[in-house]
Short mmCIF file of C-alpha atoms in Angstrom, two decimals:
data_model
loop_
_atom_site.label_atom_id
_atom_site.label_comp_id
_atom_site.label_asym_id
_atom_site.label_seq_id
_atom_site.Cartn_x
_atom_site.Cartn_y
_atom_site.Cartn_z
CA MET L 1 -54.70 12.76 3.71
CA THR L 2 -54.60 9.41 5.42
CA ASN L 3 -50.60 8.53 6.86
CA ALA L 4 -51.31 5.57 3.95
CA GLU L 5 -51.11 8.52 1.24
CA ILE L 6 -48.85 10.58 2.91
CA PHE L 7 -46.22 7.37 3.10
CA ILE L 8 -47.08 6.57 -0.71
CA GLU L 9 -45.73 10.14 -1.35
CA LYS L 10 -42.58 10.34 1.03
CA TYR L 11 -41.52 7.06 -0.64
CA LYS L 12 -41.85 8.40 -4.37
CA GLN L 13 -39.83 11.57 -2.52
CA LEU L 14 -36.72 9.63 -1.26
CA GLU L 15 -36.77 7.49 -4.23
CA GLU L 16 -36.30 10.87 -6.21
CA VAL L 17 -33.56 11.91 -4.05
CA VAL L 18 -31.91 8.65 -4.06
CA ARG L 19 -31.77 8.79 -7.89
CA SER L 20 -30.45 11.96 -8.56
CA THR L 21 -28.01 11.86 -5.75
CA TYR L 22 -26.17 8.32 -6.73
CA ASN L 23 -28.03 8.63 -10.01
CA LEU L 24 -29.81 5.34 -10.11
CA ARG L 25 -31.90 3.74 -13.15
CA ASN L 26 -35.55 3.58 -12.40
CA SER L 27 -34.61 0.28 -12.46
CA ASP L 28 -32.23 0.10 -9.91
CA SER L 29 -34.18 -0.61 -5.86
CA ILE L 30 -33.73 2.31 -3.77
CA SER L 31 -33.21 0.14 -0.70
CA PHE L 32 -31.06 -2.24 -1.92
CA TYR L 33 -28.41 0.29 -2.17
CA LEU L 34 -29.15 2.47 0.57
CA SER L 35 -28.46 -0.63 2.79
CA ASN L 36 -25.26 -1.99 1.04
CA GLN L 37 -23.78 1.79 1.37
CA ASN L 38 -21.86 2.06 4.57
CA ILE L 39 -23.27 5.52 5.93
CA TYR L 40 -26.51 3.50 5.70
CA GLN L 41 -26.61 0.65 7.23
CA ARG L 42 -27.23 0.96 10.45
CA TYR L 43 -30.72 1.69 9.26
CA ARG L 44 -30.84 -0.72 6.56
CA ASP L 45 -33.53 -2.54 8.89
CA GLU L 46 -35.91 0.41 9.09
CA ILE L 47 -34.63 0.85 4.89
CA ARG L 48 -35.76 -2.94 4.14
CA TYR L 49 -38.98 -2.46 6.68
CA CYS L 50 -40.43 0.86 4.81
CA GLN L 51 -39.37 -1.47 1.18
CA GLU L 52 -41.80 -3.40 1.87
CA VAL L 53 -44.72 -1.44 2.98
CA ARG L 54 -44.60 0.41 -0.01
CA ASN L 55 -44.90 -2.59 -1.77
CA LEU L 56 -47.63 -3.54 0.19
CA LEU L 57 -49.15 -0.31 -0.27
CA SER L 58 -48.78 0.05 -3.76
CA HIS L 59 -49.79 -3.11 -5.22
CA LYS L 60 -52.38 -4.89 -3.12
CA LYS L 61 -55.39 -4.29 -3.32
CA LYS L 62 -57.61 -1.88 -1.18
CA ILE L 63 -59.91 -3.47 1.44
CA GLY L 64 -63.32 -1.48 0.71
CA ASN L 65 -61.75 1.73 0.21
CA GLU L 66 -59.00 0.99 2.43
CA PHE L 67 -55.41 0.49 2.51
CA ALA L 68 -54.91 -2.90 4.44
CA VAL L 69 -52.35 -0.50 7.05
CA GLU L 70 -51.55 2.15 8.32
CA PRO L 71 -47.41 3.64 8.44
CA SER L 72 -46.69 5.33 12.11
CA GLN L 73 -45.61 8.14 12.43
CA GLN L 74 -42.80 7.00 13.07
CA MET L 75 -42.41 5.57 9.64
CA LEU L 76 -42.85 8.67 8.24
CA ASP L 77 -40.73 10.83 10.78
CA PHE L 78 -37.93 8.13 9.45
CA ILE L 79 -37.74 8.41 5.66
CA ASP L 80 -37.85 12.87 6.40
CA ASN L 81 -34.70 12.73 8.36
CA LEU L 82 -32.94 9.82 5.88
CA ILE L 83 -34.13 12.51 3.18
CA LYS L 84 -32.31 14.48 5.16
CA LYS L 85 -29.43 12.98 6.02
CA ILE L 86 -28.33 12.27 1.61
CA ARG L 87 -29.05 15.63 0.74
CA LYS L 88 -26.86 16.79 3.26
CA ARG L 89 -24.91 14.42 3.33
CA THR L 90 -20.84 15.10 5.06
CA LYS L 91 -18.56 16.98 3.12
CA CYS L 92 -14.24 15.25 4.49
CA PHE L 93 -13.39 19.25 5.16
CA GLU L 94 -16.34 19.31 7.91
CA VAL L 95 -14.95 16.16 9.12
CA GLN L 96 -10.57 16.87 8.23
CA ILE L 97 -8.16 17.56 10.49
CA ASN L 98 -7.73 20.91 9.48
CA GLU L 99 -3.60 21.84 8.04
CA SER L 100 -3.33 24.37 10.91
CA GLN L 101 -3.98 22.00 13.76
CA VAL L 102 -2.06 19.42 12.25
CA CYS L 103 2.24 17.80 12.93
CA TRP L 104 3.44 17.70 10.25
CA LYS L 105 7.81 18.42 9.26
CA SER L 106 10.31 19.22 7.03
CA MET L 107 12.60 17.20 5.33
CA ASN L 108 16.26 18.80 7.79
CA ASP L 109 13.97 17.83 11.33
CA SER L 110 15.16 16.00 13.22
CA VAL L 111 14.16 12.16 13.32
CA LYS L 112 14.66 11.10 17.11
CA ASP L 113 12.62 14.27 18.48
CA THR L 114 9.64 13.99 16.07
CA ILE L 115 9.96 9.91 16.95
CA LYS L 116 10.11 11.10 21.08
CA GLU L 117 6.78 13.44 19.98
CA MET L 118 5.17 10.95 18.60
CA SER L 119 5.08 8.57 21.51
CA ASP L 120 4.31 11.32 24.14
CA LYS L 121 1.53 13.11 21.40
CA LEU L 122 0.16 9.40 20.49
CA TYR L 123 0.56 10.32 16.56
CA THR L 124 0.81 7.49 13.88
CA TYR L 125 1.49 9.34 11.40
CA ILE L 126 4.14 12.82 10.94
CA PRO L 127 3.31 14.61 7.02
CA ILE L 128 6.79 15.89 5.87
CA LEU L 129 5.68 18.48 3.72
CA GLU L 130 7.57 21.52 1.67
CA ASP L 131 6.52 24.92 0.56
CA GLY L 132 2.61 23.71 2.20
CA LYS L 133 2.64 20.17 0.04
CA VAL L 134 2.66 16.56 1.25
CA ILE L 135 6.11 15.46 0.16
CA GLY L 136 6.46 12.35 3.24
CA VAL L 137 4.36 10.24 5.34
CA PHE L 138 7.15 9.53 8.92
CA ASP L 139 5.40 6.48 10.54
CA GLU L 140 6.06 3.44 12.59
CA ASN L 141 7.61 1.34 9.71
CA SER L 142 9.29 4.47 8.53
CA ILE L 143 11.52 3.39 11.83
CA PHE L 144 11.69 -0.23 11.00
CA ASN L 145 12.60 -0.88 7.36
CA TYR L 146 14.91 2.40 8.39
CA LEU L 147 16.34 0.36 10.58
CA SER L 148 16.53 -3.27 9.70
CA LYS L 149 17.77 -2.52 5.98
CA GLN L 150 20.34 -0.23 6.83
CA GLU L 151 20.59 -2.72 10.00
CA ILE L 152 21.45 -0.21 12.57
CA ILE L 153 20.25 -0.30 16.66
CA MET L 154 19.70 3.31 17.24
CA ILE L 155 18.89 6.56 15.44
CA GLU L 156 21.39 8.76 15.75
CA GLU L 157 20.89 12.60 17.91
CA ASN L 158 21.37 14.30 14.39
CA THR L 159 19.35 12.12 11.65
CA THR L 160 16.72 14.27 9.68
CA PHE L 161 14.30 13.14 7.69
CA ASN L 162 16.84 14.12 4.80
CA ASP L 163 19.51 10.87 5.95
CA ILE L 164 16.33 8.50 5.82
CA LYS L 165 14.28 10.01 2.52
CA GLU L 166 13.67 7.09 0.63
CA TYR L 167 11.76 5.30 4.13
CA ILE L 168 9.20 7.79 3.98
CA GLY L 169 7.85 8.17 0.10
CA LEU L 170 4.38 8.56 -0.37
CA TYR L 171 4.16 6.18 -3.12
CA ASP L 172 5.40 2.11 -2.80
CA ARG L 173 4.43 1.77 0.82
CA GLU L 174 4.89 -2.20 2.25
CA MET L 175 2.57 -2.38 4.27
CA GLU L 176 -0.07 1.14 4.17
CA GLU L 177 -0.84 3.33 2.40
CA SER L 178 -1.72 6.55 1.51
CA ILE L 179 -4.01 8.86 -0.78
CA PHE L 180 -4.56 12.24 -1.86
CA PHE L 181 -8.58 13.57 -1.90
CA SER L 182 -10.54 16.25 -2.32
CA SER L 183 -11.47 18.43 0.43
CA GLN L 184 -15.08 18.99 -1.47
CA SER L 185 -15.48 15.31 -2.31
CA TYR L 186 -18.30 13.49 0.44
CA LEU L 187 -17.29 11.19 3.47
CA GLU L 188 -18.23 8.68 1.61
CA GLU L 189 -16.43 8.97 -1.61
CA LEU L 190 -13.56 8.66 0.65
CA GLU L 191 -14.90 5.97 2.90
CA LYS L 192 -15.22 3.23 -0.58
CA GLU L 193 -11.46 4.65 -1.20
CA PHE L 194 -10.15 2.98 1.62
CA GLU L 195 -12.79 -0.11 1.10
CA LYS L 196 -11.19 -0.56 -2.71
CA SER L 197 -8.21 -0.17 -0.74
CA TYR L 198 -8.92 -3.01 2.10
CA LYS L 199 -10.06 -5.03 -0.80
CA ARG L 200 -6.32 -5.19 -2.61
CA GLY L 201 -5.02 -6.64 0.53
CA LYS L 202 -3.61 -2.87 1.96
CA ARG L 203 -4.55 0.02 4.13
CA ILE L 204 -4.75 3.00 3.20
CA GLY L 205 -3.31 4.99 7.15
CA ILE L 206 -4.14 8.14 6.47
CA ALA L 207 -5.34 10.27 3.17
CA PHE L 208 -4.29 14.31 2.55
CA MET L 209 -6.81 16.37 1.52
CA THR L 210 -5.95 18.96 -0.62
CA GLN L 211 -8.93 21.94 -3.30
CA ASN L 212 -9.09 19.07 -5.79
CA GLY L 213 -7.17 16.02 -4.95
CA LYS L 214 -3.05 16.52 -6.25
CA SER L 215 -0.01 16.16 -4.80
CA ARG L 216 1.03 19.06 -6.10
CA GLU L 217 -1.69 21.16 -3.87
CA LYS L 218 -0.74 22.29 -0.81
CA LEU L 219 -2.52 20.12 2.35
CA GLN L 220 -6.33 21.47 3.76
CA GLY L 221 -6.03 18.38 6.09
CA ILE L 222 -5.83 14.89 6.87
CA ILE L 223 -8.43 12.20 7.22
CA THR L 224 -7.36 8.48 8.96
CA PRO L 225 -10.08 5.47 9.55
CA TRP L 226 -10.52 6.56 12.85
CA ASP L 227 -11.42 9.70 12.34
CA MET L 228 -14.38 8.58 10.21
CA ILE L 229 -15.82 6.28 13.03
CA ALA L 230 -15.87 9.18 14.96
CA SER L 231 -17.83 11.39 12.72
CA SER L 232 -20.52 7.95 11.83
CA LYS L 233 -20.71 8.07 16.22
#
């Protein structure tokens, strides 16, 4: 077989994998779909180029008995690697910071000590747990809202999270929000949730990972936007 014939077969295989993986219709363009997904955007030019070559080979007449172009081995390898990437999509549990490595606090822990720990270790969020389940989240907005609404200028040594529980709620947060998500889901699905939140004018600061994405389940890990960026490198 020539490289052109091999390319046509490989592109057909790519189409089948993309349509079955993402439930696309036969009329949907796989190159358009892949090019608009964050996980594949870095390959946008290559994907579109492959589509142009596929259209040329499939819809234009041969000159004599030969195809007008002969795809390179690099192009064939690219399609092979793209198929592998789609088949082996990253799941959230592969990226998450596992619960055993997460710094968390209970309602009886000291707010002041936690602030110092966050400053020393550059933590942005601290989950508040009870029996392994997330019941709140503490961040810099919690501190700001507490100080401004209570009209105080300092946090006492004996202040615990019980004292500021109305400022560490999981829902109706002013600037950022948190979500629960299944650790068995694909990372690209979580990325879409981050995008939806951004379009609504909010930012997801942290995703709490549980078995089925339910708040009543025990925490298995966390994922922040920085974790997703690091995983894509």
